[in-house]
């Protein structure tokens, strides 16, 4: 899947909003996603999806491709969370936790009630956090994020490392995609043996081209008088939107109050 993230970040409908406001908004909800209850996390995911798809105008198909990729990684970890195994002599200790299971020799393999609850909790937290991350990634160019971080006092070394990592990540993905297409056209993945051989060649070529690209970037920086600081310039002018500011403020306050209310209900039950 090839998604032009940079193009969307520069052409979305929220492009004119100051990046500092969008960064603050996403950061507040990201922190809340990590500590809030599942109900609040689901509301955050829905609300941020509305901001990304409807307000920013990001294509629904592109957004859900990104969400699907994250859900796929969650699904790969699902068996390790919901399936447990223990010795039969410990069956009485886990009887309340076991929903269903089967005997395998002297062991008992079972579906864990606590594991399902934990998996659901991880899913809602990850979905809410990723929705905040996708909002920031798809509506604010990365160079403007770095400039905002520098203005609030983030060390220069960290922002430069982030900039280089961001650039080389896309170079790496683009190079891997080009090599994979060339190998596929030549029948490099027709069977398992040739697939493994082609994959080994792809990894080797990818490593070689990455070092070559790094050397070219280093030479270009030196030829331009690099002094230890990467300067990023843009001439885009921003404008405030009090409608979005008021909605974001009221929404954040509502979610915080709702989370506090959920905390109060739990303590009351206890």
Coordinates of N, CA and C in Angstrom, one line a residue, residues 12-146:
X12 N -4.8 19.1 2.6 CA -6.1 18.9 3.3 C -6.7 20.2 3.7
X13 N -8.0 20.1 4.1 CA -8.8 21.3 4.4 C -8.4 22.0 5.7
X14 N -7.7 21.4 6.5 CA -7.2 22.0 7.8 C -5.8 22.5 7.7
X15 N -5.3 22.6 6.5 CA -3.9 23.1 6.2 C -3.7 24.5 6.7
X16 N -4.7 25.3 6.7 CA -4.6 26.7 7.1 C -4.5 27.0 8.6
X17 N -4.9 26.0 9.4 CA -4.9 26.1 10.8 C -3.4 26.1 11.3
X18 N -3.1 26.9 12.3 CA -1.7 26.9 12.9 C -1.3 25.5 13.3
X19 N -0.1 25.0 13.0 CA 0.3 23.6 13.4 C 0.4 23.5 14.9
X20 N 0.7 24.5 15.6 CA 0.8 24.4 17.1 C -0.6 24.1 17.7
X21 N -1.7 24.6 17.2 CA -3.0 24.2 17.7 C -3.3 22.8 17.4
X22 N -3.0 22.3 16.2 CA -3.3 20.9 15.9 C -2.4 20.0 16.7
X23 N -1.2 20.4 16.9 CA -0.3 19.5 17.7 C -0.8 19.5 19.2
X24 N -1.2 20.6 19.7 CA -1.7 20.6 21.1 C -3.0 19.8 21.2
X25 N -3.8 20.0 20.3 CA -5.1 19.2 20.3 C -4.9 17.7 20.2
X26 N -4.0 17.3 19.3 CA -3.8 15.8 19.2 C -3.0 15.3 20.4
X27 N -2.1 16.1 21.0 CA -1.3 15.7 22.1 C -2.2 15.5 23.4
X28 N -3.1 16.4 23.6 CA -4.0 16.3 24.7 C -4.9 15.0 24.6
X29 N -5.4 14.8 23.5 CA -6.3 13.6 23.3 C -5.4 12.3 23.3
X30 N -4.2 12.4 22.8 CA -3.3 11.2 22.9 C -3.0 10.8 24.3
X31 N -2.7 11.8 25.2 CA -2.5 11.6 26.6 C -3.7 11.0 27.3
X32 N -4.9 11.6 26.9 CA -6.1 11.1 27.5 C -6.4 9.7 27.0
X33 N -6.0 9.3 25.8 CA -6.3 8.0 25.3 C -5.5 6.9 26.1
X34 N -4.3 7.3 26.6 CA -3.5 6.4 27.4 C -4.0 6.1 28.8
X35 N -4.8 7.0 29.3 CA -5.3 6.9 30.7 C -6.8 6.7 30.9
X36 N -7.5 6.9 29.8 CA -9.0 7.0 29.9 C -9.6 5.6 29.9
X37 N -10.9 5.5 30.2 CA -11.6 4.3 30.1 C -12.0 3.9 28.7
X38 N -12.3 2.7 28.4 CA -12.6 2.2 27.0 C -13.7 3.1 26.4
X39 N -14.8 3.5 27.1 CA -15.8 4.3 26.5 C -15.3 5.6 26.0
X40 N -14.4 6.2 26.8 CA -13.8 7.5 26.3 C -12.9 7.3 25.2
X41 N -12.2 6.2 25.2 CA -11.2 5.9 24.1 C -12.0 5.7 22.8
X42 N -13.1 5.0 22.8 CA -13.9 4.8 21.6 C -14.4 6.1 21.1
X43 N -14.9 7.0 22.0 CA -15.3 8.3 21.6 C -14.2 9.2 21.0
X44 N -13.0 9.0 21.5 CA -11.9 9.8 21.0 C -11.6 9.3 19.6
X45 N -11.6 8.0 19.4 CA -11.3 7.4 18.1 C -12.4 7.9 17.0
X46 N -13.6 7.9 17.4 CA -14.7 8.3 16.5 C -14.6 9.8 16.2
X47 N -14.3 10.6 17.3 CA -14.2 12.1 17.1 C -13.0 12.4 16.2
X48 N -11.9 11.8 16.5 CA -10.7 12.2 15.7 C -10.8 11.7 14.2
X49 N -11.6 10.6 14.0 CA -11.9 10.1 12.7 C -12.7 11.1 11.9
X50 N -13.7 11.7 12.6 CA -14.5 12.8 12.0 C -13.7 14.0 11.6
X51 N -12.8 14.4 12.5 CA -11.9 15.5 12.2 C -11.0 15.2 11.0
X52 N -10.5 14.0 10.9 CA -9.6 13.6 9.8 C -10.3 13.4 8.5
X53 N -11.4 12.7 8.5 CA -12.1 12.4 7.3 C -13.0 13.5 6.8
X54 N -13.8 14.1 7.7 CA -14.8 15.0 7.3 C -14.2 16.5 7.3
X55 N -13.6 16.9 8.4 CA -13.1 18.2 8.5 C -11.9 18.4 7.6
X56 N -10.9 17.5 7.6 CA -9.7 17.6 6.9 C -9.9 17.1 5.4
X57 N -10.9 16.3 5.1 CA -11.1 15.9 3.8 C -10.2 14.8 3.3
X58 N -9.7 14.0 4.3 CA -8.8 12.9 3.9 C -9.7 11.8 3.3
X59 N -9.4 11.1 2.2 CA -10.2 10.1 1.6 C -10.4 9.0 2.6
X60 N -11.7 8.5 2.7 CA -12.1 7.5 3.6 C -11.3 6.2 3.4
X61 N -11.1 5.9 2.1 CA -10.4 4.6 1.8 C -8.9 4.7 2.3
X62 N -8.3 5.8 2.1 CA -6.9 5.9 2.6 C -6.8 5.8 4.1
X63 N -7.8 6.5 4.8 CA -7.8 6.5 6.2 C -8.0 5.1 6.8
X64 N -8.9 4.4 6.2 CA -9.2 3.0 6.7 C -8.2 2.0 6.3
X65 N -7.4 2.3 5.3 CA -6.2 1.4 5.0 C -5.2 1.6 6.1
X66 N -5.0 2.8 6.6 CA -4.1 3.0 7.7 C -4.6 2.3 9.0
X67 N -5.9 2.5 9.2 CA -6.5 1.8 10.4 C -6.4 0.3 10.3
X68 N -6.7 -0.2 9.1 CA -6.6 -1.6 8.9 C -5.2 -2.2 9.2
X69 N -4.2 -1.5 8.8 CA -2.8 -1.9 9.0 C -2.6 -2.0 10.5
X70 N -3.1 -1.1 11.3 CA -2.9 -1.1 12.7 C -3.7 -2.3 13.4
X71 N -4.9 -2.5 12.9 CA -5.7 -3.6 13.4 C -5.1 -4.9 13.1
X72 N -4.4 -5.0 11.9 CA -3.8 -6.3 11.6 C -2.7 -6.7 12.6
X73 N -1.9 -5.7 13.0 CA -0.9 -6.0 14.0 C -1.5 -6.4 15.4
X74 N -2.7 -5.8 15.7 CA -3.4 -6.1 16.9 C -3.9 -7.6 16.8
X75 N -4.3 -8.0 15.7 CA -4.8 -9.3 15.5 C -3.7 -10.4 15.6
X76 N -2.5 -10.0 15.2 CA -1.4 -11.0 15.3 C -1.0 -11.2 16.7
X77 N -1.3 -10.3 17.6 CA -1.0 -10.5 19.0 C -2.2 -11.1 19.8
X78 N -3.3 -11.2 19.2 CA -4.5 -11.6 19.9 C -4.4 -13.0 20.5
X79 N -3.9 -14.0 19.7 CA -3.8 -15.4 20.3 C -3.0 -15.4 21.6
X80 N -1.9 -14.7 21.6 CA -1.0 -14.7 22.8 C -1.7 -14.1 24.0
X81 N -2.7 -13.2 23.8 CA -3.4 -12.6 24.9 C -4.6 -13.4 25.4
X82 N -5.4 -14.0 24.5 CA -6.6 -14.7 24.9 C -6.5 -16.1 25.2
X83 N -5.4 -16.8 24.7 CA -5.2 -18.2 24.9 C -4.1 -18.5 25.9
X84 N -4.4 -19.2 27.0 CA -3.5 -19.6 28.0 C -3.3 -21.1 28.1
X85 N -2.3 -21.5 28.7 CA -2.1 -22.9 29.0 C -1.5 -23.1 30.4
X86 N -2.0 -24.1 31.1 CA -1.6 -24.4 32.4 C -1.6 -25.9 32.7
X87 N -1.0 -26.4 33.7 CA -1.1 -27.8 34.1 C -2.4 -28.1 34.7
X88 N -2.8 -29.4 34.5 CA -4.2 -29.8 34.9 C -4.3 -29.7 36.4
X89 N -3.2 -29.8 37.2 CA -3.3 -29.7 38.6 C -3.7 -28.3 39.1
X90 N -3.5 -27.3 38.2 CA -3.9 -26.0 38.5 C -5.2 -25.6 38.0
X91 N -6.0 -26.5 37.5 CA -7.3 -26.2 36.8 C -8.2 -25.5 37.8
X92 N -8.3 -25.9 39.1 CA -9.2 -25.3 40.0 C -8.9 -23.8 40.2
X93 N -7.6 -23.4 40.0 CA -7.2 -22.0 40.3 C -7.7 -21.1 39.1
X94 N -7.8 -21.7 37.9 CA -8.1 -20.9 36.8 C -9.5 -21.2 36.2
X95 N -10.3 -21.9 37.0 CA -11.6 -22.3 36.5 C -12.6 -21.1 36.2
X96 N -12.5 -20.1 37.1 CA -13.3 -18.9 36.9 C -12.9 -18.1 35.7
X97 N -11.6 -18.2 35.4 CA -11.1 -17.4 34.3 C -11.3 -18.1 32.9
X98 N -11.4 -19.4 32.9 CA -11.5 -20.2 31.7 C -13.0 -20.1 31.1
X99 N -13.1 -19.7 29.9 CA -14.4 -19.7 29.2 C -14.6 -21.0 28.5
X100 N -13.6 -21.5 27.9 CA -13.7 -22.8 27.2 C -12.2 -23.3 27.1
X101 N -12.1 -24.6 27.0 CA -10.8 -25.2 26.9 C -10.8 -26.7 26.5
X102 N -9.6 -27.2 26.4 CA -9.4 -28.6 26.1 C -8.1 -29.2 26.8
X103 N -8.2 -30.5 27.0 CA -7.0 -31.1 27.6 C -6.0 -31.6 26.6
X104 N -4.7 -31.3 26.8 CA -3.7 -31.7 25.9 C -2.6 -32.4 26.8
X105 N -2.8 -33.7 27.0 CA -1.9 -34.5 27.9 C -2.1 -34.0 29.3
X106 N -1.0 -33.6 29.9 CA -1.2 -33.1 31.3 C -1.4 -31.6 31.4
X107 N -1.7 -31.0 30.3 CA -1.9 -29.5 30.3 C -3.3 -29.2 29.8
X108 N -3.7 -28.0 30.2 CA -5.1 -27.5 29.9 C -5.0 -26.2 29.1
X109 N -5.4 -26.2 27.8 CA -5.4 -25.1 27.0 C -6.8 -24.4 27.0
X110 N -6.9 -23.1 27.3 CA -8.2 -22.5 27.5 C -8.2 -21.1 27.0
X111 N -9.4 -20.6 26.8 CA -9.7 -19.3 26.4 C -9.9 -18.5 27.7
X112 N -9.1 -17.4 27.9 CA -9.1 -16.7 29.1 C -10.1 -15.5 29.1
X113 N -10.9 -15.4 30.1 CA -11.8 -14.2 30.2 C -11.0 -13.0 30.5
X114 N -10.0 -13.0 31.3 CA -9.2 -11.9 31.6 C -8.4 -11.5 30.4
X115 N -8.0 -12.5 29.6 CA -7.2 -12.2 28.3 C -8.1 -11.5 27.3
X116 N -9.3 -11.9 27.2 CA -10.2 -11.2 26.3 C -10.4 -9.7 26.7
X117 N -10.6 -9.5 28.0 CA -10.8 -8.2 28.5 C -9.6 -7.3 28.3
X118 N -8.4 -7.9 28.5 CA -7.1 -7.2 28.2 C -6.9 -6.9 26.7
X119 N -7.3 -7.8 25.9 CA -7.2 -7.6 24.4 C -8.1 -6.5 24.0
X120 N -9.3 -6.5 24.5 CA -10.3 -5.4 24.2 C -9.8 -4.0 24.7
X121 N -9.2 -4.0 25.9 CA -8.6 -2.8 26.4 C -7.5 -2.3 25.6
X122 N -6.6 -3.2 25.2 CA -5.5 -2.8 24.3 C -6.0 -2.2 23.0
X123 N -7.0 -2.9 22.4 CA -7.6 -2.5 21.1 C -8.1 -1.1 21.2
X124 N -8.9 -0.8 22.2 CA -9.5 0.6 22.3 C -8.5 1.6 22.5
X125 N -7.5 1.3 23.4 CA -6.4 2.3 23.6 C -5.6 2.5 22.4
X126 N -5.2 1.4 21.7 CA -4.4 1.6 20.4 C -5.2 2.3 19.4
X127 N -6.5 2.1 19.2 CA -7.3 2.7 18.2 C -7.4 4.2 18.5
X128 N -7.7 4.6 19.7 CA -7.8 6.0 20.1 C -6.4 6.7 19.9
X129 N -5.3 6.1 20.3 CA -4.0 6.7 20.1 C -3.6 6.9 18.7
X130 N -3.9 5.8 17.9 CA -3.6 5.9 16.4 C -4.4 6.9 15.7
X131 N -5.7 7.1 16.1 CA -6.5 8.1 15.5 C -5.9 9.5 15.7
X132 N -5.4 9.7 16.9 CA -4.7 11.0 17.2 C -3.5 11.2 16.3
X133 N -2.7 10.1 16.2 CA -1.5 10.1 15.4 C -1.8 10.3 14.0
X134 N -2.8 9.6 13.4 CA -3.1 9.8 12.0 C -3.6 11.2 11.7
X135 N -4.4 11.8 12.7 CA -4.9 13.2 12.5 C -3.7 14.1 12.3
X136 N -2.7 13.9 13.2 CA -1.5 14.8 13.1 C -0.7 14.5 11.9
X137 N -0.5 13.3 11.5 CA 0.3 12.9 10.4 C -0.3 13.3 9.1
X138 N -1.6 13.3 9.0 CA -2.3 13.6 7.7 C -2.7 15.0 7.5
X139 N -2.6 15.8 8.6 CA -3.0 17.2 8.5 C -1.9 18.2 8.7
X140 N -0.8 17.8 9.2 CA 0.3 18.7 9.4 C 1.6 18.2 8.8
X141 N 2.2 18.9 7.9 CA 3.5 18.5 7.3 C 4.5 18.3 8.4
X142 N 5.4 17.3 8.1 CA 6.3 16.9 9.2 C 7.3 18.0 9.5
X143 N 7.7 18.8 8.5 CA 8.6 19.9 8.7 C 8.0 20.9 9.6
X144 N 6.7 21.1 9.6 CA 6.1 22.1 10.4 C 6.0 21.5 11.9
X145 N 5.8 20.2 12.0 CA 5.8 19.6 13.3 C 7.2 19.9 14.0
X146 N 8.2 19.7 13.2 CA 9.6 19.9 13.8 C 9.8 21.3 14.1

